[in-house]
PDB file of C-alpha atoms and ligand atoms in Angstrom:
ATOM      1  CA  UNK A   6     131.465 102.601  72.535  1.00 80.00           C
ATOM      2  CA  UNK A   7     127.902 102.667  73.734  1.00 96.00           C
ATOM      3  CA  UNK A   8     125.647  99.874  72.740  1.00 97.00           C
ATOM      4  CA  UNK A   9     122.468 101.831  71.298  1.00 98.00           C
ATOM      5  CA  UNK A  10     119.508 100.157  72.813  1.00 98.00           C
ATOM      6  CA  UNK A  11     115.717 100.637  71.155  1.00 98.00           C
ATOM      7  CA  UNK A  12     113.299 100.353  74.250  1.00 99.00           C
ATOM      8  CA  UNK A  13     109.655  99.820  74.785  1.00 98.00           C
ATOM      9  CA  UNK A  14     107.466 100.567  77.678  1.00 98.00           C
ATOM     10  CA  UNK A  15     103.702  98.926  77.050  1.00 98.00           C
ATOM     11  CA  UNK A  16     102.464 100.300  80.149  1.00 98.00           C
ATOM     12  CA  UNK A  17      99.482  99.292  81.319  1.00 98.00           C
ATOM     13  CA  UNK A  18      98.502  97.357  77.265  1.00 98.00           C
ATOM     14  CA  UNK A  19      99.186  93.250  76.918  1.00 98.00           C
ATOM     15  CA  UNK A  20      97.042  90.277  77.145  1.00 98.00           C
ATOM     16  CA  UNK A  21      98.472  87.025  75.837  1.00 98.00           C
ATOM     17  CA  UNK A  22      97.601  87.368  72.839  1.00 98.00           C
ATOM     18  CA  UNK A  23     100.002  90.109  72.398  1.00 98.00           C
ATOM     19  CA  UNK A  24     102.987  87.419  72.850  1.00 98.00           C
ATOM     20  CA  UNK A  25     102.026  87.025  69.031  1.00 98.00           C
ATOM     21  CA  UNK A  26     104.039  90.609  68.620  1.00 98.00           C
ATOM     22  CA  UNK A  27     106.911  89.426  70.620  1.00 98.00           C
ATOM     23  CA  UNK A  28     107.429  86.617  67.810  1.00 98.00           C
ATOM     24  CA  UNK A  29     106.784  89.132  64.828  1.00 98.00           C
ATOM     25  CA  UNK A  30     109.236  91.440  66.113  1.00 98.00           C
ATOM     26  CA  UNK A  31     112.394  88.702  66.700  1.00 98.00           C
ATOM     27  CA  UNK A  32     111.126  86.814  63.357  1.00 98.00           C
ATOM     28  CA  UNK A  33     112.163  90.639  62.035  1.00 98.00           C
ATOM     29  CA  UNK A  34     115.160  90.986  63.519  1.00 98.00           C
ATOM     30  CA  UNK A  35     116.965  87.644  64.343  1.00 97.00           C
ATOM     31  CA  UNK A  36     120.747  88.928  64.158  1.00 97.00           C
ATOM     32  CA  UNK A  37     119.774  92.377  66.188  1.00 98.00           C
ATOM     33  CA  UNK A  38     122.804  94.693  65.668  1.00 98.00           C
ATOM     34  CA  UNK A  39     121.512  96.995  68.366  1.00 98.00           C
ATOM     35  CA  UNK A  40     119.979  96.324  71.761  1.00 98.00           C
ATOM     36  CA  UNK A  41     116.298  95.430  71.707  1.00 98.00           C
ATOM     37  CA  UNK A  42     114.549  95.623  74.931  1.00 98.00           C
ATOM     38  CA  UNK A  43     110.284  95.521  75.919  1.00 99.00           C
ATOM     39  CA  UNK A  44     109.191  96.642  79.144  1.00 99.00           C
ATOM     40  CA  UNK A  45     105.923  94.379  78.995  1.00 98.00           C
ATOM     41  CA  UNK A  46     103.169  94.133  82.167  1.00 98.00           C
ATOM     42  CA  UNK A  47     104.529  91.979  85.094  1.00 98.00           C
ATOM     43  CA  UNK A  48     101.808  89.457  84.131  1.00 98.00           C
ATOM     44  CA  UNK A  49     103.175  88.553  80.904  1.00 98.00           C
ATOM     45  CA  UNK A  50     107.160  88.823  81.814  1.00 98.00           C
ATOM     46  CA  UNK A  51     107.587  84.968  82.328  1.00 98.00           C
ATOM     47  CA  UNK A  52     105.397  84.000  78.983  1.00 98.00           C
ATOM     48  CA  UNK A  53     106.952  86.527  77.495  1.00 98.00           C
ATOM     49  CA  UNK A  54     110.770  85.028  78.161  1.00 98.00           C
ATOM     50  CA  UNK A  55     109.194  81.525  77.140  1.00 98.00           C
ATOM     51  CA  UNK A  56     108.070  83.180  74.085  1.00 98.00           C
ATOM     52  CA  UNK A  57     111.940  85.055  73.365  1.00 98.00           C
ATOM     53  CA  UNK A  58     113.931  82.144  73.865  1.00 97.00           C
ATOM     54  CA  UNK A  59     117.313  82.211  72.863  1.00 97.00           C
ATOM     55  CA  UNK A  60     116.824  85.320  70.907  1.00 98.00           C
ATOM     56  CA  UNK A  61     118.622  88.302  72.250  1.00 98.00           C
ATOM     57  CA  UNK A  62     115.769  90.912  73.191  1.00 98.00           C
ATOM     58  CA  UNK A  63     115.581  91.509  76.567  1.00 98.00           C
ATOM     59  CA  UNK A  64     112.995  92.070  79.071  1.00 98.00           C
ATOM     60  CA  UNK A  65     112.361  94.555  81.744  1.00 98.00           C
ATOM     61  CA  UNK A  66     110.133  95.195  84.674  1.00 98.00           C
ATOM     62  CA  UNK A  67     108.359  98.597  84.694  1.00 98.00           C
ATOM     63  CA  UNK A  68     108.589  99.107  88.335  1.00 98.00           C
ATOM     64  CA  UNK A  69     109.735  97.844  91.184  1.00 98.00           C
ATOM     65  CA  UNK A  70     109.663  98.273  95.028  1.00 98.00           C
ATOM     66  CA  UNK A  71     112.930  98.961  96.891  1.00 98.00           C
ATOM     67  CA  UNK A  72     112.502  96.503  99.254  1.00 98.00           C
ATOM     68  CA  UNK A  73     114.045  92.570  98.749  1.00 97.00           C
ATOM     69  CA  UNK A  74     110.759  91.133 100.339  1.00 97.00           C
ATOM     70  CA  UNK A  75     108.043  91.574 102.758  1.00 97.00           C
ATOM     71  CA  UNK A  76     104.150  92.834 103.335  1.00 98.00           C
ATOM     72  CA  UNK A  77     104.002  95.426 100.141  1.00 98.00           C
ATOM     73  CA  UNK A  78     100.787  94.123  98.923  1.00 98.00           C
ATOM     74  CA  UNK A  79      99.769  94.554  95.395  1.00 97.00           C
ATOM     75  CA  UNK A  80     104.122  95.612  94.515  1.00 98.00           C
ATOM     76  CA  UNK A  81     106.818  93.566  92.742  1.00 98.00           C
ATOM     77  CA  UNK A  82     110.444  93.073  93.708  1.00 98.00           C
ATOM     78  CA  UNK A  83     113.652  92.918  92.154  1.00 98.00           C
ATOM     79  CA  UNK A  84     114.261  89.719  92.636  1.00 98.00           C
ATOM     80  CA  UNK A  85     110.586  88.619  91.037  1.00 98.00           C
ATOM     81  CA  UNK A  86     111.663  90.671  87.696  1.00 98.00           C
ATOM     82  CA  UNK A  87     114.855  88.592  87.661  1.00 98.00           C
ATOM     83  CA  UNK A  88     113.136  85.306  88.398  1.00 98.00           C
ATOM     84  CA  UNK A  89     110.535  86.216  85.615  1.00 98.00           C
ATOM     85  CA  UNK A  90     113.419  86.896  82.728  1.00 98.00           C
ATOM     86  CA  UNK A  91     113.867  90.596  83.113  1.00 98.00           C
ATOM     87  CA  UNK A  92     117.354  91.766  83.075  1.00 98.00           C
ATOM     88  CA  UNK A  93     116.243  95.447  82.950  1.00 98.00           C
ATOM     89  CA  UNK A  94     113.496  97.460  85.145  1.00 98.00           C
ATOM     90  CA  UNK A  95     112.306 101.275  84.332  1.00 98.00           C
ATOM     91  CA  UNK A  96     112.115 103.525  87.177  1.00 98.00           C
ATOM     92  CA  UNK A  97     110.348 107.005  87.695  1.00 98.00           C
ATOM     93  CA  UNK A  98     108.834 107.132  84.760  1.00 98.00           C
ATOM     94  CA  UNK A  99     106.887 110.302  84.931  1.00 98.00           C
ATOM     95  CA  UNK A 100     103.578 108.174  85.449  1.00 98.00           C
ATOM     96  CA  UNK A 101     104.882 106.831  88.521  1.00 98.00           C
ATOM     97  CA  UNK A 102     106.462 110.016  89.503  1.00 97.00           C
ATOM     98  CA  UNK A 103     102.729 111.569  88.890  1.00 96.00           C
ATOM     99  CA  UNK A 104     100.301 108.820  89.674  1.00 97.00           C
ATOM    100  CA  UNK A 105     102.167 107.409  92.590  1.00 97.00           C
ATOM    101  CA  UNK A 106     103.986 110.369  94.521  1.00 97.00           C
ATOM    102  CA  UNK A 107     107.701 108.540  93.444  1.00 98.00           C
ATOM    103  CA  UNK A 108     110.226 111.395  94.836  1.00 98.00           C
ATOM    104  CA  UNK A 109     113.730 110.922  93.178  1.00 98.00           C
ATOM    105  CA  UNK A 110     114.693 109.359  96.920  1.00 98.00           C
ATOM    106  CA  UNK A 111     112.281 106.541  96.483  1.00 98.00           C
ATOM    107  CA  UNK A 112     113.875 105.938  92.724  1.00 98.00           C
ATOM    108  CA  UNK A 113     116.865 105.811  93.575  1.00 98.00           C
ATOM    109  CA  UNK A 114     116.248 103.433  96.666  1.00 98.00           C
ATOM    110  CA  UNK A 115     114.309 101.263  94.102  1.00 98.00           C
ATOM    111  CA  UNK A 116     117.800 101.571  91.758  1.00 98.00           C
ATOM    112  CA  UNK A 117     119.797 100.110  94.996  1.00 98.00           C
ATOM    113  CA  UNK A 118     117.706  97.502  94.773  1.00 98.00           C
ATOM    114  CA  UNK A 119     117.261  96.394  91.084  1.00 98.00           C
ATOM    115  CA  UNK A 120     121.385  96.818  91.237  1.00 97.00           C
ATOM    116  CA  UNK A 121     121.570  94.348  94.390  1.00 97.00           C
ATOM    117  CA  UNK A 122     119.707  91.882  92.574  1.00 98.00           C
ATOM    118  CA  UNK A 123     121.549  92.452  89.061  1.00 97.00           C
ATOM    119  CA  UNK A 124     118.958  94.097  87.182  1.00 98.00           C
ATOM    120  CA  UNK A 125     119.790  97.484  85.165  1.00 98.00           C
ATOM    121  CA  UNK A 126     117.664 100.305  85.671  1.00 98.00           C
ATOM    122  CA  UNK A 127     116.530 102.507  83.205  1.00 98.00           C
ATOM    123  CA  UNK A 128     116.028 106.234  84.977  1.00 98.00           C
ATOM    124  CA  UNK A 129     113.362 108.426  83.927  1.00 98.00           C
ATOM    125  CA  UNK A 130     113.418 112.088  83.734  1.00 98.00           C
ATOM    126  CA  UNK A 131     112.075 114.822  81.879  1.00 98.00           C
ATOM    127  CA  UNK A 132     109.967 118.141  82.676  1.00 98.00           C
ATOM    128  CA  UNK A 133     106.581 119.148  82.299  1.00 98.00           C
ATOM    129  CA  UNK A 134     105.033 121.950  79.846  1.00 97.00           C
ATOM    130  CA  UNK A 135     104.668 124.362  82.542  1.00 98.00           C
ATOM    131  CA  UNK A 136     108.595 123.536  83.728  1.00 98.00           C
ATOM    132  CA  UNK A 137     109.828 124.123  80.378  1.00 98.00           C
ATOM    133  CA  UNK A 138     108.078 127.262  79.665  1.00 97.00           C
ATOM    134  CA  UNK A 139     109.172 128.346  83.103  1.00 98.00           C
ATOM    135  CA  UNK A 140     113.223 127.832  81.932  1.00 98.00           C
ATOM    136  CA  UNK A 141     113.569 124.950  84.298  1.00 98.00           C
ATOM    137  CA  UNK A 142     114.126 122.046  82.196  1.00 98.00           C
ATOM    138  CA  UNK A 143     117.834 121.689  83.094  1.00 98.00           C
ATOM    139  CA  UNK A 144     117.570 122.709  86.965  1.00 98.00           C
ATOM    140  CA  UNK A 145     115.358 119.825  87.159  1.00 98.00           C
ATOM    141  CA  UNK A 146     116.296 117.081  85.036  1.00 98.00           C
ATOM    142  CA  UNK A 147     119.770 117.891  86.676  1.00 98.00           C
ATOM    143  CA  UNK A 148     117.996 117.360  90.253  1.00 98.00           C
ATOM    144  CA  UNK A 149     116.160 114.900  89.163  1.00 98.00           C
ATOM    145  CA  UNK A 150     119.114 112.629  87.250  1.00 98.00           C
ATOM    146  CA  UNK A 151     121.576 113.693  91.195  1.00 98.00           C
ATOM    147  CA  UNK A 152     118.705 112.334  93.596  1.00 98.00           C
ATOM    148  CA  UNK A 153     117.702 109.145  91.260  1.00 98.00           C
ATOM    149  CA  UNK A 154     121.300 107.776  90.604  1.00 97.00           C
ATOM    150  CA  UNK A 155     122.325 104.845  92.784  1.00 96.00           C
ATOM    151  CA  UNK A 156     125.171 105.339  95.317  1.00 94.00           C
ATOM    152  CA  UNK A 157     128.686 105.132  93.412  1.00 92.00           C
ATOM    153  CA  UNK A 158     126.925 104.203  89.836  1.00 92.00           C
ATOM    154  CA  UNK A 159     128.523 102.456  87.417  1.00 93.00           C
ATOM    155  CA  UNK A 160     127.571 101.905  83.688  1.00 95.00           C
ATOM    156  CA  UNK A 161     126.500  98.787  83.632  1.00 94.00           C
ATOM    157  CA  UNK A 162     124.224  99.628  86.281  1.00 94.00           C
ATOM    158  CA  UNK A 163     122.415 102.836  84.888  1.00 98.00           C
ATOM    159  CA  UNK A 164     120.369 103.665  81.409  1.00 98.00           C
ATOM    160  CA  UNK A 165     119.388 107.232  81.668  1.00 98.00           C
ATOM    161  CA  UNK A 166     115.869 108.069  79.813  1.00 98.00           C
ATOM    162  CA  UNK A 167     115.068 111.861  78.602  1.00 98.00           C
ATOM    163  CA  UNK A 168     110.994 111.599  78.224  1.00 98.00           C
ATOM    164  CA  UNK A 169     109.670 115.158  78.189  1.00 98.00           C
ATOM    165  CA  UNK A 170     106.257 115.082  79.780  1.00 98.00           C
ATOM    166  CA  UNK A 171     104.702 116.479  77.505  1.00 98.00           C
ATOM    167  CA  UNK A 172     105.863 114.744  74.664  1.00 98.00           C
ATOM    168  CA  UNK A 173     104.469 111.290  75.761  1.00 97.00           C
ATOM    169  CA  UNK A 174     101.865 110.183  74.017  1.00 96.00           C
ATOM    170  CA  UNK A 175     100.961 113.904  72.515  1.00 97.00           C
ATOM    171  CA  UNK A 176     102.578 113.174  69.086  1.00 95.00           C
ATOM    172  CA  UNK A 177     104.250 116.229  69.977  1.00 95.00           C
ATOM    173  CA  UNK A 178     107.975 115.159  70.359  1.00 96.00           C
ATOM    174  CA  UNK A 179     110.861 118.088  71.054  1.00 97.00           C
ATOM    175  CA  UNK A 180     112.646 119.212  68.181  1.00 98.00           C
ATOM    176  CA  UNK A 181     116.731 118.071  67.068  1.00 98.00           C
ATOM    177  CA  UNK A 182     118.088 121.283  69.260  1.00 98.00           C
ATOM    178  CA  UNK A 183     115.764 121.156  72.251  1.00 98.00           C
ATOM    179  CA  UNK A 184     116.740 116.865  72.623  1.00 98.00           C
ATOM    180  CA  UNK A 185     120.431 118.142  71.868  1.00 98.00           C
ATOM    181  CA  UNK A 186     120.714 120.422  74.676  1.00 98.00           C
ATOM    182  CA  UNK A 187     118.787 118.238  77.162  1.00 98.00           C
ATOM    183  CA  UNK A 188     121.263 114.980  76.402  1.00 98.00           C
ATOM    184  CA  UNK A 189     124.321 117.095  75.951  1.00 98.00           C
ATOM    185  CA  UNK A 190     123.468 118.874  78.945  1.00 98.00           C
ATOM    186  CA  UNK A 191     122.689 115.491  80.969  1.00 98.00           C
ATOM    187  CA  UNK A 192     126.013 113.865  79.649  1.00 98.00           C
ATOM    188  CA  UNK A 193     127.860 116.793  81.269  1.00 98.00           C
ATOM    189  CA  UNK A 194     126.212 115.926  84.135  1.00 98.00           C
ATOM    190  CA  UNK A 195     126.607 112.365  84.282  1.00 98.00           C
ATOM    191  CA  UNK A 196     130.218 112.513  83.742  1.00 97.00           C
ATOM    192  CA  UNK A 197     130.398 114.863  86.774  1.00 96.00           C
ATOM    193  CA  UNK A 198     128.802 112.436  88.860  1.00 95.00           C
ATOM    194  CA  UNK A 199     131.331 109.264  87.614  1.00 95.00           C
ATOM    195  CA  UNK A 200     133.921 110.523  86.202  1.00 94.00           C
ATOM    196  CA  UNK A 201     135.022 108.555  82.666  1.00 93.00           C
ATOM    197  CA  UNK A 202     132.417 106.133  83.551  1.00 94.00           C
ATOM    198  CA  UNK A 203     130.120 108.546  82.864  1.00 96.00           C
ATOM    199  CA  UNK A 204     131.037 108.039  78.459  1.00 96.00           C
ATOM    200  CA  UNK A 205     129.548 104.566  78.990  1.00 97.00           C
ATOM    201  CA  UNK A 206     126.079 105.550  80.193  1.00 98.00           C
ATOM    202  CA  UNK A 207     123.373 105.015  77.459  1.00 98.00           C
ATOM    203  CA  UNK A 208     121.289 108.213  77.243  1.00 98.00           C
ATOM    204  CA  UNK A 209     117.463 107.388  75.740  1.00 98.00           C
ATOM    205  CA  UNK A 210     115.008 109.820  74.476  1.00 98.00           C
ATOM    206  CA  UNK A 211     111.271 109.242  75.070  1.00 98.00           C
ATOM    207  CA  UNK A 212     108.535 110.964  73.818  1.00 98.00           C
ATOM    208  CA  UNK A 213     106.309 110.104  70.867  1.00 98.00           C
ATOM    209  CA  UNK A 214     108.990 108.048  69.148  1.00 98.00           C
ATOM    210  CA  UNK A 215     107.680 106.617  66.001  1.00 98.00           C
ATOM    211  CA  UNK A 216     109.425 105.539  62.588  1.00 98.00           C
ATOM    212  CA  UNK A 217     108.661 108.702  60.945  1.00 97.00           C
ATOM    213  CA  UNK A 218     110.795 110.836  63.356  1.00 98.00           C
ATOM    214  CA  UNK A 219     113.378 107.847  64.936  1.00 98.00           C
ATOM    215  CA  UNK A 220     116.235 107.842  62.135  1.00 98.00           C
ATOM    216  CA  UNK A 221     116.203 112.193  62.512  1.00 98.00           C
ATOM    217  CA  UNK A 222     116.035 111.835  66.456  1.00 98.00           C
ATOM    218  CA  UNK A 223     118.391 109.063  66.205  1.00 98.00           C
ATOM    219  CA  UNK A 224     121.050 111.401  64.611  1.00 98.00           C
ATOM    220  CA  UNK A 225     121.250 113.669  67.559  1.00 98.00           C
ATOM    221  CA  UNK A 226     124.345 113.450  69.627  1.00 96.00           C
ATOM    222  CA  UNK A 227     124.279 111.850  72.502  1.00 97.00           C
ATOM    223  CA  UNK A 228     121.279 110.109  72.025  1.00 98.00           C
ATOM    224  CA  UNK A 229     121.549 106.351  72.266  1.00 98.00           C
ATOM    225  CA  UNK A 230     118.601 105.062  71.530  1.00 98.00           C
ATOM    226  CA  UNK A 231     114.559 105.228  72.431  1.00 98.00           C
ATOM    227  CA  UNK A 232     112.489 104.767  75.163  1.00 98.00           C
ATOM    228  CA  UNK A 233     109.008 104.100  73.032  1.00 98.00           C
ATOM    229  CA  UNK A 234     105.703 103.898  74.652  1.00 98.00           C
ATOM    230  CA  UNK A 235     102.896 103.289  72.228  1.00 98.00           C
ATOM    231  CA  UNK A 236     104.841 102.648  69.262  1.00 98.00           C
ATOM    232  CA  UNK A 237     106.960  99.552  70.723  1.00 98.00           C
ATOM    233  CA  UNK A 238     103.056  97.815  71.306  1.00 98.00           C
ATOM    234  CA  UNK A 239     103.185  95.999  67.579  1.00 98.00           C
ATOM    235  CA  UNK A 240     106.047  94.547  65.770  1.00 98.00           C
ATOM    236  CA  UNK A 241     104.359  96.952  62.343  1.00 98.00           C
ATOM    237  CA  UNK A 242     105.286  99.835  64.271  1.00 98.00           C
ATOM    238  CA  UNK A 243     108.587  99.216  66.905  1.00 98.00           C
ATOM    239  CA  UNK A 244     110.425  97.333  63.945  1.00 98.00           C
ATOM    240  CA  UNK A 245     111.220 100.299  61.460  1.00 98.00           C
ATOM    241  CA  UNK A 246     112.294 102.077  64.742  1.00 98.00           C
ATOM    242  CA  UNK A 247     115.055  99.401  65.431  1.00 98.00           C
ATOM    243  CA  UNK A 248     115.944  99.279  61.729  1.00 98.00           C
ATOM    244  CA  UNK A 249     115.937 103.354  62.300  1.00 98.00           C
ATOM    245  CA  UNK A 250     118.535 102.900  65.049  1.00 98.00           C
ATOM    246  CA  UNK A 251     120.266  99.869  63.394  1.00 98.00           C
ATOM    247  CA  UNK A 252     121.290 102.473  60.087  1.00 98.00           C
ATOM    248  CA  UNK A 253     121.824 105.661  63.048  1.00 97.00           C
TER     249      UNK A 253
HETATM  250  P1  LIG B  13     104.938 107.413  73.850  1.00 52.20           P
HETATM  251  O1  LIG B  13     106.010 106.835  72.958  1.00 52.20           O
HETATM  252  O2  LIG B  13     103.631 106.717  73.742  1.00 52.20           O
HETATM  253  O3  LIG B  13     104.870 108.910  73.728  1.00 52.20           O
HETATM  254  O4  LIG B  13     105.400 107.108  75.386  1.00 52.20           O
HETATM  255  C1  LIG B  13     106.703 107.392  75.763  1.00 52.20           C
HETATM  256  C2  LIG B  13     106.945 106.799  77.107  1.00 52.20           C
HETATM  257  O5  LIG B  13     106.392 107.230  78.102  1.00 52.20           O
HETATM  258  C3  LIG B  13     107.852 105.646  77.193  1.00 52.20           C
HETATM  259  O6  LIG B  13     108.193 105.360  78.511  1.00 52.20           O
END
C-alpha cells in the first residue's frame, strides 16, 4: 500500500507572516489520514518546523546542490534541509530544469545526495506544449524519470512527480485519460527500473491542482497524490485538496 501524500511547492511566495497558514492548515487537519507535506522557501524551513511541532506535516527543501559542502555560493545542501526540519527536497522541477540549465545528470547527482543525507526526493518530470503536440510526452518523461533516478533506488528514497509544463500555473490541467496514460505509463517504467520495489513508489500529479478538480484527478489510477503549486499557498485553498485525497 502506498501512502498518498498531498504536496505543496510555494516557490518563490512566503514571508513570516505566512507561518500563520502553516497553523490554519494543521488546526484543519490534526489526525492527517494521508501524508501532508509543504515545500516552503529555505528562509522559512526552520520557523516553519518551530511552527509544525509535533504535528505530522512534513517539510521539504525545493532544491538542493549535490555537493555535501563547499564554495557554492548563494546554494543549499542536503544536510542544511535536514538540519532545518525538512525530511523531503523537490528536484528538477521544470523551473529549475528551465531557469537553471538542471540536465537529468545534475538531478539525479542532487538525488545521491539528498539520499546520503536521508532526505526523500521528490522527482520532477513532465513535457512541454510543443513536446506533447510533437508525440513525445512518453519518450521523454521516460528519459527524463531513467537519467534522474538515483543509483539502485529504493522506495523510500524516491517520490516521482508528473507536472506537465504547461499545466502549471495555466489553470489548464490534463484531462482523466491524458494523466492516466502518463502515470500508468511511468509505473511501467518504474517497475522496470526496480523491480517489485517499483509498486511502492508514490506517483504525484502536478499541474493546476485545485479543490475543484483534486477528488476527479485523485480517482485516476496510479495517481498518489498532488504536487500543488499555488493552491498549497493558504490553508482556504490546500485544505479541501487534502480532504479531496483523504475521501480518494
Ligand atoms: P500550480 O499548482 O500553481 O499549477 O503549480 C504546480 C507546480 O509547479 C508544483 O510544483
Amino acid at each position: 500500500m502506498r501512502h498518498k501524500l498531498a504536496a505543496g511547492n510555494w516557490k518563490m511566495n512566503g514571508l513570516s507572516g505566512d507561518l500563520a497558514e502553516i497553523e490554519a492548515l494543521i488546526a484543519a487537519h490534526p489526525a492527517p489520514k494521508v501524508e501532508m507535506l509543504i515545500c516552503p522557501p529555505a528562509t522559512l524551513l526552520s520557523r516553519m518546523a518551530d511552527t509544525v511541532g509535533d504535528h505530522p506535516l512534513h517539510l521539504g527543501g525545493q532544491d538542493c546542490h549535490a555537493a555535501p559542502d563547499g564554495a557554492n555560493t548563494g546554494d543549499i545542501s542536503a544536510a542544511m534541509l535536514v538540519d532545518a526540519g525538512a525530511r523531503y527536497v523537490i528536484l528538477g522541477h521544470s523551473e529549475r530544469r528551465t531557469d537553471h540549465g538542471e540536465t537529468d545528470a545534475v538531478v539525479k547527482a542532487k538525488a545521491e545526495a539528498a539520499r546520503t543525507e536521508g532526505l526523500v526526493s521528490v522527482i520532477c518530470v513532465g513535457e512541454t506544449l510543443a513536446e506533447r503536440e510533437a508525440g513525445e510526452t512518453l519518450g521523454l518523461v521516460g528519459r527524463q524519470l531513467a537519467g534522474s533516478l538515483p543509483d539502485a533506488p529504493i522506495a523510500a528514497d524516491v517520490v516521482i512527480a508528473y507536472e506537465p509544463v504547461w499545466a502549471i500555473g495555466t489553470g489548464k490541467a490534463p484531462t482523466s485519460d491524458q494523466i492516466a496514460e502518463v502515470h500508468g505509463f511511468l509505473r511501467a517504467e518504474i517497475k522496470r527500473h526496480m523491480g517489485v520495489e517499483g509498486d511502492g513508489v508514490r506517483i504525484l500529479y502536478g499541474g493546476s491542482v485545485k479543490a475543484g478538480n483534486a477528488a476527479e484527478i485523485f480517482a485516476i489510477p496510479d495517481v498518489d497524490g498532488a504536487l500543488v503549486g499555488g493552491a498549497s499557498l493558504t490553508a482556504g485553498d490546500f485544505s479541501p485538496i487534502v480532504t479531496a485525497l483523504e475521501n480518494a
